[in-house]
């Protein structure tokens, strides 16, 4: 597992969407037929809320075998490969800035039939559709960042119950 990083939340930056789209295009070109789509997820994909300045992308692969075969193409783009990293059926890669070492992108790839895809997209879309709920999430993120400013893993764990509750709501409302 990559080591935890400091939790630094920034106000929403509208440029995150364009950066995510550009990175998605780069990934789709490099991985050719292995990737069907790349979606922008996570807090940088939700207007109006703070976020760590790290793009979360969700890759939809034809199969896990196809994305495993595309690993050299991902590594050629500068991604480090971490395999499942504790989540069966996922492939996790990260892209760090070569000059600063700061994490730029977290890429979560699932085979097209994996229910995690619908879960991630439902959560994102639900928060986009309900600004008051997005504001609640922003407050939860601030609370967890205050509790765990130097440990991104503990910060993520802190938000987990809130996220799971809202994910369940989002999936029911689809």
CSV table of N, CA and C in Angstrom, one decimal:
chain,number,residue,atom,x,y,z
A,1,UNK,N,0.8,-1.2,0.0
A,1,UNK,CA,0.0,0.0,0.0
A,1,UNK,C,0.9,1.2,0.0
A,2,UNK,N,0.5,2.2,-0.8
A,2,UNK,CA,1.3,3.5,-0.8
A,2,UNK,C,1.2,4.1,0.6
A,3,UNK,N,2.3,4.7,1.1
A,3,UNK,CA,2.2,5.3,2.4
A,3,UNK,C,1.2,6.4,2.5
A,4,UNK,N,0.7,6.7,3.7
A,4,UNK,CA,-0.3,7.8,3.8
A,4,UNK,C,0.4,9.1,3.5
A,5,UNK,N,-0.4,10.1,3.1
A,5,UNK,CA,0.0,11.4,2.8
A,5,UNK,C,-0.7,12.4,3.7
A,6,UNK,N,-0.2,13.6,3.8
A,6,UNK,CA,-0.9,14.6,4.5
A,6,UNK,C,-2.2,15.0,3.9
A,7,UNK,N,-3.2,15.3,4.7
A,7,UNK,CA,-4.5,15.7,4.1
A,7,UNK,C,-4.6,17.2,4.0
A,8,UNK,N,-4.6,17.6,2.8
A,8,UNK,CA,-4.7,19.0,2.4
A,8,UNK,C,-5.9,19.3,1.6
A,9,UNK,N,-6.9,19.8,2.2
A,9,UNK,CA,-8.2,20.1,1.4
A,9,UNK,C,-8.1,21.5,0.9
A,10,UNK,N,-8.5,21.6,-0.4
A,10,UNK,CA,-8.5,22.9,-1.1
A,10,UNK,C,-9.9,23.2,-1.6
A,11,UNK,N,-10.3,24.5,-1.7
A,11,UNK,CA,-11.6,24.8,-2.3
A,11,UNK,C,-11.7,24.2,-3.7
A,12,UNK,N,-12.9,23.9,-4.1
A,12,UNK,CA,-13.1,23.3,-5.4
A,12,UNK,C,-12.5,24.2,-6.5
A,13,UNK,N,-11.8,23.5,-7.4
A,13,UNK,CA,-11.2,24.2,-8.6
A,13,UNK,C,-11.9,23.7,-9.8
A,14,UNK,N,-12.6,24.6,-10.6
A,14,UNK,CA,-13.3,24.2,-11.8
A,14,UNK,C,-12.3,23.6,-12.8
A,15,UNK,N,-11.0,23.8,-12.7
A,15,UNK,CA,-10.1,23.2,-13.7
A,15,UNK,C,-9.9,21.7,-13.5
A,16,UNK,N,-10.3,21.2,-12.3
A,16,UNK,CA,-10.1,19.8,-12.1
A,16,UNK,C,-10.9,19.0,-13.1
A,17,UNK,N,-12.1,19.4,-13.5
A,17,UNK,CA,-12.8,18.7,-14.5
A,17,UNK,C,-12.1,18.5,-15.9
A,18,UNK,N,-11.5,19.6,-16.3
A,18,UNK,CA,-10.7,19.6,-17.6
A,18,UNK,C,-9.5,18.7,-17.4
A,19,UNK,N,-8.8,18.8,-16.3
A,19,UNK,CA,-7.6,18.0,-16.1
A,19,UNK,C,-8.0,16.5,-16.1
A,20,UNK,N,-9.2,16.2,-15.4
A,20,UNK,CA,-9.6,14.8,-15.4
A,20,UNK,C,-10.0,14.3,-16.8
A,21,UNK,N,-10.6,15.1,-17.6
A,21,UNK,CA,-11.0,14.8,-19.0
A,21,UNK,C,-9.7,14.5,-19.8
A,22,UNK,N,-8.7,15.4,-19.7
A,22,UNK,CA,-7.5,15.2,-20.4
A,22,UNK,C,-6.8,13.9,-20.0
A,23,UNK,N,-6.7,13.7,-18.7
A,23,UNK,CA,-6.1,12.4,-18.3
A,23,UNK,C,-6.9,11.2,-18.7
A,24,UNK,N,-8.2,11.3,-18.7
A,24,UNK,CA,-9.0,10.2,-19.2
A,24,UNK,C,-8.7,9.9,-20.7
A,25,UNK,N,-8.6,10.9,-21.5
A,25,UNK,CA,-8.2,10.8,-22.9
A,25,UNK,C,-6.9,10.1,-23.1
A,26,UNK,N,-5.9,10.5,-22.3
A,26,UNK,CA,-4.6,10.0,-22.3
A,26,UNK,C,-4.6,8.5,-22.0
A,27,UNK,N,-5.4,8.1,-21.0
A,27,UNK,CA,-5.5,6.7,-20.6
A,27,UNK,C,-6.2,5.9,-21.6
A,28,UNK,N,-7.2,6.4,-22.2
A,28,UNK,CA,-8.0,5.7,-23.2
A,28,UNK,C,-7.1,5.4,-24.5
A,29,UNK,N,-6.3,6.4,-24.8
A,29,UNK,CA,-5.4,6.3,-26.0
A,29,UNK,C,-4.3,5.2,-25.7
A,30,UNK,N,-3.8,5.3,-24.5
A,30,UNK,CA,-2.7,4.4,-24.2
A,30,UNK,C,-3.1,2.9,-24.0
A,31,UNK,N,-4.3,2.8,-23.5
A,31,UNK,CA,-4.8,1.4,-23.1
A,31,UNK,C,-5.6,0.8,-24.2
A,32,UNK,N,-5.9,1.5,-25.3
A,32,UNK,CA,-6.5,1.1,-26.5
A,32,UNK,C,-7.8,0.3,-26.2
A,33,UNK,N,-7.9,-0.9,-26.5
A,33,UNK,CA,-9.2,-1.7,-26.3
A,33,UNK,C,-9.4,-2.2,-24.9
A,34,UNK,N,-8.4,-2.1,-24.0
A,34,UNK,CA,-8.6,-2.6,-22.7
A,34,UNK,C,-9.5,-1.7,-21.8
A,35,UNK,N,-9.6,-0.4,-22.1
A,35,UNK,CA,-10.4,0.5,-21.3
A,35,UNK,C,-11.6,0.9,-22.2
A,36,UNK,N,-12.8,0.8,-21.7
A,36,UNK,CA,-14.0,1.2,-22.4
A,36,UNK,C,-14.3,2.7,-22.1
A,37,UNK,N,-14.0,3.1,-20.8
A,37,UNK,CA,-14.4,4.4,-20.4
A,37,UNK,C,-13.5,4.8,-19.2
A,38,UNK,N,-13.4,6.1,-18.9
A,38,UNK,CA,-12.7,6.6,-17.7
A,38,UNK,C,-13.6,7.7,-17.2
A,39,UNK,N,-14.1,7.6,-15.9
A,39,UNK,CA,-15.0,8.5,-15.3
A,39,UNK,C,-14.2,9.3,-14.2
A,40,UNK,N,-14.6,10.6,-14.1
A,40,UNK,CA,-14.0,11.4,-13.0
A,40,UNK,C,-14.9,11.2,-11.8
A,41,UNK,N,-14.4,10.7,-10.7
A,41,UNK,CA,-15.1,10.5,-9.5
A,41,UNK,C,-14.5,11.2,-8.3
A,42,UNK,N,-14.9,11.0,-7.1
A,42,UNK,CA,-14.3,11.6,-5.9
A,42,UNK,C,-14.7,13.0,-5.8
A,43,UNK,N,-14.1,13.6,-4.8
A,43,UNK,CA,-14.5,15.0,-4.4
A,43,UNK,C,-14.1,16.0,-5.5
A,44,UNK,N,-13.1,15.8,-6.2
A,44,UNK,CA,-12.7,16.8,-7.3
A,44,UNK,C,-13.8,16.8,-8.4
A,45,UNK,N,-14.7,15.8,-8.4
A,45,UNK,CA,-15.7,15.7,-9.4
A,45,UNK,C,-17.0,16.3,-9.0
A,46,UNK,N,-17.1,16.9,-7.7
A,46,UNK,CA,-18.3,17.4,-7.2
A,46,UNK,C,-18.1,18.9,-7.0
A,47,UNK,N,-18.8,19.7,-7.8
A,47,UNK,CA,-18.6,21.1,-7.7
A,47,UNK,C,-19.0,21.6,-6.3
A,48,UNK,N,-18.3,22.6,-5.8
A,48,UNK,CA,-18.6,23.3,-4.6
A,48,UNK,C,-18.1,22.7,-3.3
A,49,UNK,N,-17.4,21.6,-3.4
A,49,UNK,CA,-16.9,21.0,-2.1
A,49,UNK,C,-15.4,21.0,-2.2
A,50,UNK,N,-14.8,21.0,-1.0
A,50,UNK,CA,-13.3,21.0,-0.9
A,50,UNK,C,-12.8,19.6,-1.3
A,51,UNK,N,-11.5,19.5,-1.6
A,51,UNK,CA,-11.0,18.2,-2.0
A,51,UNK,C,-9.5,18.2,-1.8
A,52,UNK,N,-8.9,17.1,-1.6
A,52,UNK,CA,-7.4,17.0,-1.8
A,52,UNK,C,-7.2,17.2,-3.3
A,53,UNK,N,-6.2,17.9,-3.7
A,53,UNK,CA,-6.0,18.1,-5.1
A,53,UNK,C,-5.4,16.9,-5.9
A,54,UNK,N,-6.1,15.8,-5.8
A,54,UNK,CA,-5.8,14.6,-6.4
A,54,UNK,C,-7.0,14.1,-7.2
A,55,UNK,N,-6.8,13.9,-8.5
A,55,UNK,CA,-7.9,13.4,-9.3
A,55,UNK,C,-8.2,11.9,-9.0
A,56,UNK,N,-9.4,11.5,-8.8
A,56,UNK,CA,-9.8,10.1,-8.7
A,56,UNK,C,-10.5,9.8,-10.0
A,57,UNK,N,-10.0,8.8,-10.7
A,57,UNK,CA,-10.5,8.3,-11.9
A,57,UNK,C,-11.0,6.9,-11.8
A,58,UNK,N,-12.1,6.6,-12.5
A,58,UNK,CA,-12.6,5.2,-12.5
A,58,UNK,C,-12.6,4.7,-13.9
A,59,UNK,N,-11.7,3.7,-14.1
A,59,UNK,CA,-11.6,3.1,-15.4
A,59,UNK,C,-12.5,1.9,-15.5
A,60,UNK,N,-13.1,1.7,-16.6
A,60,UNK,CA,-14.0,0.6,-16.9
A,60,UNK,C,-13.3,-0.2,-18.0
A,61,UNK,N,-12.8,-1.4,-17.5
A,61,UNK,CA,-12.1,-2.3,-18.4
A,61,UNK,C,-13.0,-3.3,-19.1
A,62,UNK,N,-12.5,-3.8,-20.2
A,62,UNK,CA,-13.3,-4.9,-20.8
A,62,UNK,C,-13.2,-6.1,-19.9
A,63,UNK,N,-12.1,-6.4,-19.4
A,63,UNK,CA,-11.9,-7.5,-18.5
A,63,UNK,C,-10.6,-7.2,-17.6
A,64,UNK,N,-10.5,-7.8,-16.5
A,64,UNK,CA,-9.3,-7.6,-15.7
A,64,UNK,C,-8.1,-8.1,-16.4
A,65,UNK,N,-8.2,-9.2,-17.1
A,65,UNK,CA,-7.1,-9.7,-17.9
A,65,UNK,C,-6.6,-8.7,-18.9
A,66,UNK,N,-7.5,-8.0,-19.6
A,66,UNK,CA,-7.1,-7.0,-20.6
A,66,UNK,C,-6.4,-5.9,-19.9
A,67,UNK,N,-6.9,-5.4,-18.7
A,67,UNK,CA,-6.2,-4.3,-18.1
A,67,UNK,C,-4.8,-4.8,-17.5
A,68,UNK,N,-4.8,-6.0,-17.0
A,68,UNK,CA,-3.5,-6.5,-16.6
A,68,UNK,C,-2.5,-6.5,-17.7
A,69,UNK,N,-2.9,-6.9,-18.9
A,69,UNK,CA,-2.1,-6.9,-20.1
A,69,UNK,C,-1.7,-5.5,-20.5
A,70,UNK,N,-2.5,-4.5,-20.1
A,70,UNK,CA,-2.2,-3.1,-20.5
A,70,UNK,C,-1.3,-2.4,-19.4
A,71,UNK,N,-0.9,-3.2,-18.4
A,71,UNK,CA,-0.1,-2.6,-17.3
A,71,UNK,C,1.2,-1.9,-17.9
A,72,UNK,N,1.9,-2.4,-18.9
A,72,UNK,CA,3.1,-1.7,-19.4
A,72,UNK,C,2.7,-0.3,-20.0
A,73,UNK,N,1.6,-0.2,-20.6
A,73,UNK,CA,1.1,1.0,-21.2
A,73,UNK,C,0.9,2.0,-20.1
A,74,UNK,N,0.2,1.6,-19.0
A,74,UNK,CA,0.0,2.5,-17.8
A,74,UNK,C,1.3,2.9,-17.2
A,75,UNK,N,2.2,2.0,-17.0
A,75,UNK,CA,3.5,2.4,-16.4
A,75,UNK,C,4.3,3.3,-17.3
A,76,UNK,N,4.1,3.2,-18.6
A,76,UNK,CA,4.8,4.1,-19.6
A,76,UNK,C,4.3,5.5,-19.4
A,77,UNK,N,3.0,5.6,-19.0
A,77,UNK,CA,2.4,7.0,-18.7
A,77,UNK,C,2.9,7.6,-17.4
A,78,UNK,N,3.6,6.8,-16.6
A,78,UNK,CA,4.1,7.2,-15.3
A,78,UNK,C,3.3,6.7,-14.1
A,79,UNK,N,2.4,5.8,-14.4
A,79,UNK,CA,1.6,5.3,-13.3
A,79,UNK,C,2.4,4.2,-12.6
A,80,UNK,N,2.2,4.1,-11.3
A,80,UNK,CA,2.7,2.9,-10.5
A,80,UNK,C,1.6,2.0,-10.3
A,81,UNK,N,1.8,0.7,-10.4
A,81,UNK,CA,0.8,-0.3,-10.4
A,81,UNK,C,0.8,-0.9,-9.0
A,82,UNK,N,-0.4,-1.0,-8.4
A,82,UNK,CA,-0.5,-1.6,-7.0
A,82,UNK,C,-1.5,-2.8,-7.0
A,83,UNK,N,-1.9,-3.3,-8.1
A,83,UNK,CA,-2.8,-4.4,-8.1
A,83,UNK,C,-4.1,-4.2,-7.5
A,84,UNK,N,-4.6,-5.2,-6.8
A,84,UNK,CA,-5.9,-5.0,-6.1
A,84,UNK,C,-5.9,-4.1,-4.9
A,85,UNK,N,-4.8,-4.1,-4.2
A,85,UNK,CA,-4.6,-3.2,-3.1
A,85,UNK,C,-5.7,-3.4,-2.1
A,86,UNK,N,-6.0,-4.6,-1.7
A,86,UNK,CA,-7.0,-4.9,-0.7
A,86,UNK,C,-8.5,-5.0,-1.2
A,87,UNK,N,-8.7,-4.7,-2.4
A,87,UNK,CA,-10.1,-4.7,-3.0
A,87,UNK,C,-10.2,-5.7,-4.1
A,88,UNK,N,-10.6,-6.9,-3.9
A,88,UNK,CA,-10.7,-7.9,-5.0
A,88,UNK,C,-11.5,-7.4,-6.2
A,89,UNK,N,-11.0,-7.6,-7.3
A,89,UNK,CA,-11.6,-7.1,-8.6
A,89,UNK,C,-11.3,-5.8,-9.0
A,90,UNK,N,-10.4,-5.1,-8.2
A,90,UNK,CA,-10.0,-3.7,-8.6
A,90,UNK,C,-8.5,-3.8,-9.0
A,91,UNK,N,-8.1,-2.9,-9.9
A,91,UNK,CA,-6.7,-2.6,-10.1
A,91,UNK,C,-6.5,-1.1,-9.7
A,92,UNK,N,-5.5,-0.9,-8.9
A,92,UNK,CA,-5.3,0.5,-8.4
A,92,UNK,C,-3.9,0.9,-8.9
A,93,UNK,N,-3.9,2.1,-9.5
A,93,UNK,CA,-2.6,2.7,-10.0
A,93,UNK,C,-2.6,4.2,-9.5
A,94,UNK,N,-1.4,4.7,-9.3
A,94,UNK,CA,-1.4,6.1,-8.9
A,94,UNK,C,-0.3,6.8,-9.8
A,95,UNK,N,-0.5,8.1,-10.0
A,95,UNK,CA,0.4,8.9,-10.8
A,95,UNK,C,0.9,10.0,-9.9
A,96,UNK,N,2.2,10.1,-9.7
A,96,UNK,CA,2.8,11.1,-8.9
A,96,UNK,C,3.5,12.1,-9.8
A,97,UNK,N,3.6,13.4,-9.4
A,97,UNK,CA,4.3,14.4,-10.1
A,97,UNK,C,5.8,14.0,-10.0
A,98,UNK,N,6.5,13.9,-11.2
A,98,UNK,CA,7.9,13.4,-11.2
A,98,UNK,C,8.8,14.5,-10.5
A,99,UNK,N,8.4,15.7,-10.5
A,99,UNK,CA,9.3,16.8,-9.9
A,99,UNK,C,9.1,16.9,-8.4
A,100,UNK,N,7.9,16.8,-7.9
A,100,UNK,CA,7.6,17.1,-6.5
A,100,UNK,C,7.3,15.8,-5.7
A,101,UNK,N,6.9,14.7,-6.4
A,101,UNK,CA,6.5,13.5,-5.8
A,101,UNK,C,5.1,13.5,-5.2
A,102,UNK,N,4.4,14.7,-5.4
A,102,UNK,CA,3.0,14.8,-5.0
A,102,UNK,C,2.1,13.9,-5.8
A,103,UNK,N,1.2,13.3,-5.2
A,103,UNK,CA,0.2,12.4,-5.9
A,103,UNK,C,-0.7,13.3,-6.7
A,104,UNK,N,-0.9,12.9,-8.0
A,104,UNK,CA,-1.7,13.7,-8.9
A,104,UNK,C,-3.0,13.0,-9.2
A,105,UNK,N,-2.9,11.6,-9.4
A,105,UNK,CA,-4.1,10.9,-9.9
A,105,UNK,C,-4.1,9.5,-9.1
A,106,UNK,N,-5.3,9.1,-8.8
A,106,UNK,CA,-5.6,7.8,-8.3
A,106,UNK,C,-6.5,7.1,-9.2
A,107,UNK,N,-6.1,6.0,-9.8
A,107,UNK,CA,-6.9,5.4,-10.9
A,107,UNK,C,-7.4,4.0,-10.3
A,108,UNK,N,-8.7,3.9,-10.3
A,108,UNK,CA,-9.3,2.6,-9.8
A,108,UNK,C,-10.0,2.0,-11.0
A,109,UNK,N,-9.5,0.8,-11.4
A,109,UNK,CA,-10.0,0.1,-12.6
A,109,UNK,C,-10.8,-1.1,-12.2
A,110,UNK,N,-12.0,-1.3,-12.8
A,110,UNK,CA,-12.8,-2.5,-12.6
A,110,UNK,C,-13.2,-3.0,-13.9
A,111,UNK,N,-13.5,-4.3,-14.0
A,111,UNK,CA,-14.1,-4.9,-15.2
A,111,UNK,C,-15.5,-4.4,-15.3
A,112,UNK,N,-16.0,-4.2,-16.6
A,112,UNK,CA,-17.3,-3.6,-16.8
A,112,UNK,C,-18.4,-4.2,-16.1
A,113,UNK,N,-18.4,-5.4,-15.7
A,113,UNK,CA,-19.5,-6.0,-15.0
A,113,UNK,C,-19.5,-5.8,-13.5
A,114,UNK,N,-18.4,-5.2,-12.9
A,114,UNK,CA,-18.3,-5.0,-11.5
A,114,UNK,C,-19.3,-4.0,-10.9
A,115,UNK,N,-20.0,-4.4,-9.9
A,115,UNK,CA,-21.0,-3.5,-9.3
A,115,UNK,C,-20.3,-2.2,-8.6
A,116,UNK,N,-19.0,-2.3,-8.4
A,116,UNK,CA,-18.4,-1.1,-7.8
A,116,UNK,C,-18.5,0.1,-8.7
A,117,UNK,N,-18.6,-0.1,-10.0
A,117,UNK,CA,-18.7,1.0,-11.0
A,117,UNK,C,-20.0,1.8,-10.7
A,118,UNK,N,-21.1,1.1,-10.6
A,118,UNK,CA,-22.4,1.7,-10.4
A,118,UNK,C,-22.4,2.4,-9.0
A,119,UNK,N,-21.8,1.8,-8.0
A,119,UNK,CA,-21.7,2.4,-6.7
A,119,UNK,C,-21.0,3.7,-6.7
A,120,UNK,N,-19.8,3.8,-7.4
A,120,UNK,CA,-19.0,5.0,-7.4
A,120,UNK,C,-19.7,6.1,-8.2
A,121,UNK,N,-20.3,5.7,-9.3
A,121,UNK,CA,-21.0,6.7,-10.1
A,121,UNK,C,-22.3,7.2,-9.5
A,122,UNK,N,-23.0,6.3,-8.8
A,122,UNK,CA,-24.2,6.7,-8.1
A,122,UNK,C,-23.9,7.7,-7.0
A,123,UNK,N,-22.8,7.5,-6.2
A,123,UNK,CA,-22.4,8.4,-5.1
A,123,UNK,C,-22.1,9.8,-5.7
A,124,UNK,N,-21.3,9.8,-6.7
A,124,UNK,CA,-20.9,11.1,-7.4
A,124,UNK,C,-22.2,11.8,-7.9
A,125,UNK,N,-23.0,11.1,-8.6
A,125,UNK,CA,-24.2,11.8,-9.2
A,125,UNK,C,-25.2,12.2,-8.2
A,126,UNK,N,-25.3,11.5,-7.1
A,126,UNK,CA,-26.2,11.8,-6.0
A,126,UNK,C,-25.8,13.1,-5.3
A,127,UNK,N,-24.5,13.3,-5.1
A,127,UNK,CA,-23.9,14.5,-4.5
A,127,UNK,C,-24.0,15.7,-5.4
A,128,UNK,N,-23.8,15.4,-6.7
A,128,UNK,CA,-23.9,16.5,-7.7
A,128,UNK,C,-25.4,17.0,-7.7
A,129,UNK,N,-26.3,16.1,-7.6
A,129,UNK,CA,-27.8,16.4,-7.7
A,129,UNK,C,-28.3,17.1,-6.5
A,130,UNK,N,-27.7,16.9,-5.3
A,130,UNK,CA,-28.2,17.4,-4.0
A,130,UNK,C,-27.1,18.3,-3.4
A,131,UNK,N,-27.1,19.6,-3.7
A,131,UNK,CA,-26.0,20.4,-3.1
A,131,UNK,C,-26.0,20.4,-1.6
A,132,UNK,N,-27.1,20.3,-0.9
A,132,UNK,CA,-27.1,20.3,0.5
A,132,UNK,C,-26.4,19.1,1.1
A,133,UNK,N,-26.6,17.9,0.4
A,133,UNK,CA,-25.9,16.7,0.8
A,133,UNK,C,-24.4,16.8,0.5
A,134,UNK,N,-24.1,17.5,-0.6
A,134,UNK,CA,-22.6,17.7,-0.9
A,134,UNK,C,-22.0,18.6,0.2
A,135,UNK,N,-22.8,19.6,0.7
A,135,UNK,CA,-22.3,20.4,1.7
A,135,UNK,C,-22.1,19.7,3.0
A,136,UNK,N,-23.0,18.7,3.3
A,136,UNK,CA,-22.8,17.8,4.5
A,136,UNK,C,-21.5,17.0,4.3
A,137,UNK,N,-21.3,16.5,3.1
A,137,UNK,CA,-20.1,15.7,2.9
A,137,UNK,C,-18.8,16.6,3.1
A,138,UNK,N,-18.9,17.8,2.6
A,138,UNK,CA,-17.8,18.8,2.8
A,138,UNK,C,-17.5,19.0,4.3
A,139,UNK,N,-18.5,19.1,5.1
A,139,UNK,CA,-18.3,19.2,6.6
A,139,UNK,C,-17.7,17.9,7.2
A,140,UNK,N,-18.2,16.8,6.7
A,140,UNK,CA,-17.6,15.5,7.2
A,140,UNK,C,-16.1,15.4,6.8
A,141,UNK,N,-15.8,15.8,5.6
A,141,UNK,CA,-14.4,15.8,5.2
A,141,UNK,C,-13.6,16.7,6.1
A,142,UNK,N,-14.1,17.9,6.4
A,142,UNK,CA,-13.3,18.9,7.2
A,142,UNK,C,-13.1,18.3,8.6
A,143,UNK,N,-14.2,17.6,9.1
A,143,UNK,CA,-14.1,17.0,10.5
A,143,UNK,C,-13.0,16.0,10.5
A,144,UNK,N,-13.0,15.1,9.5
A,144,UNK,CA,-12.0,14.0,9.4
A,144,UNK,C,-10.6,14.5,9.2
A,145,UNK,N,-10.5,15.6,8.4
A,145,UNK,CA,-9.2,16.2,8.1
A,145,UNK,C,-8.6,16.8,9.4
A,146,UNK,N,-9.5,17.4,10.2
A,146,UNK,CA,-9.0,18.0,11.5
A,146,UNK,C,-8.5,16.9,12.4
A,147,UNK,N,-9.2,15.7,12.4
A,147,UNK,CA,-8.8,14.6,13.3
A,147,UNK,C,-7.5,13.9,12.8
A,148,UNK,N,-7.3,13.9,11.5
A,148,UNK,CA,-6.2,13.1,10.9
A,148,UNK,C,-5.5,13.9,9.8
A,149,UNK,N,-4.9,15.0,10.2
A,149,UNK,CA,-4.2,15.9,9.2
A,149,UNK,C,-3.0,15.3,8.5
A,150,UNK,N,-2.4,14.3,9.2
A,150,UNK,CA,-1.1,13.7,8.6
A,150,UNK,C,-1.3,12.3,8.1
A,151,UNK,N,-2.5,11.8,8.0
A,151,UNK,CA,-2.7,10.4,7.7
A,151,UNK,C,-3.9,10.2,6.8
A,152,UNK,N,-3.6,10.2,5.5
A,152,UNK,CA,-4.7,10.1,4.5
A,152,UNK,C,-5.5,8.8,4.7
A,153,UNK,N,-4.8,7.7,5.1
A,153,UNK,CA,-5.5,6.4,5.3
A,153,UNK,C,-6.6,6.6,6.5
A,154,UNK,N,-6.2,7.2,7.6
A,154,UNK,CA,-7.1,7.3,8.7
A,154,UNK,C,-8.2,8.3,8.3
A,155,UNK,N,-7.9,9.3,7.5
A,155,UNK,CA,-8.9,10.3,7.0
A,155,UNK,C,-9.9,9.5,6.2
A,156,UNK,N,-9.5,8.7,5.3
A,156,UNK,CA,-10.4,7.9,4.5
A,156,UNK,C,-11.3,7.0,5.4
A,157,UNK,N,-10.7,6.3,6.4
A,157,UNK,CA,-11.4,5.5,7.3
A,157,UNK,C,-12.5,6.3,8.0
A,158,UNK,N,-12.1,7.5,8.4
A,158,UNK,CA,-13.0,8.3,9.2
A,158,UNK,C,-14.3,8.6,8.4
A,159,UNK,N,-14.2,8.8,7.1
A,159,UNK,CA,-15.3,9.2,6.3
A,159,UNK,C,-16.2,8.0,5.8
A,160,UNK,N,-15.7,6.8,6.1
A,160,UNK,CA,-16.2,5.6,5.5
A,160,UNK,C,-17.7,5.3,5.8
A,161,UNK,N,-18.1,5.5,7.1
A,161,UNK,CA,-19.5,5.2,7.5
A,161,UNK,C,-20.4,6.2,6.8
A,162,UNK,N,-20.0,7.5,6.7
A,162,UNK,CA,-20.8,8.5,6.0
A,162,UNK,C,-21.0,8.1,4.6
A,163,UNK,N,-19.9,7.8,3.9
A,163,UNK,CA,-19.9,7.4,2.5
A,163,UNK,C,-20.8,6.2,2.2
A,164,UNK,N,-20.7,5.2,3.0
A,164,UNK,CA,-21.5,4.0,2.8
A,164,UNK,C,-23.0,4.3,3.0
A,165,UNK,N,-23.3,5.1,4.0
A,165,UNK,CA,-24.7,5.4,4.2
A,165,UNK,C,-25.3,6.2,2.9
A,166,UNK,N,-24.5,7.1,2.4
A,166,UNK,CA,-25.0,7.9,1.3
A,166,UNK,C,-24.9,7.1,0.0
A,167,UNK,N,-24.0,6.2,-0.1
A,167,UNK,CA,-23.9,5.3,-1.3
A,167,UNK,C,-25.2,4.5,-1.4
A,168,UNK,N,-25.6,3.9,-0.2
A,168,UNK,CA,-26.8,3.1,-0.2
A,168,UNK,C,-28.0,3.9,-0.6
A,169,UNK,N,-28.1,5.2,-0.1
A,169,UNK,CA,-29.2,6.1,-0.6
A,169,UNK,C,-29.2,6.3,-2.1
A,170,UNK,N,-28.0,6.6,-2.5
A,170,UNK,CA,-27.8,6.9,-4.0
A,170,UNK,C,-28.2,5.7,-4.8
A,171,UNK,N,-27.8,4.5,-4.4
A,171,UNK,CA,-28.2,3.3,-5.2
A,171,UNK,C,-29.7,3.0,-5.2
A,172,UNK,N,-30.3,3.3,-4.0
A,172,UNK,CA,-31.8,3.1,-4.0
A,172,UNK,C,-32.5,4.1,-4.8
A,173,UNK,N,-32.0,5.3,-5.0
A,173,UNK,CA,-32.7,6.4,-5.7
A,173,UNK,C,-32.4,6.3,-7.2
A,174,UNK,N,-31.6,5.4,-7.7
A,174,UNK,CA,-31.3,5.3,-9.1
A,174,UNK,C,-32.5,4.7,-9.9
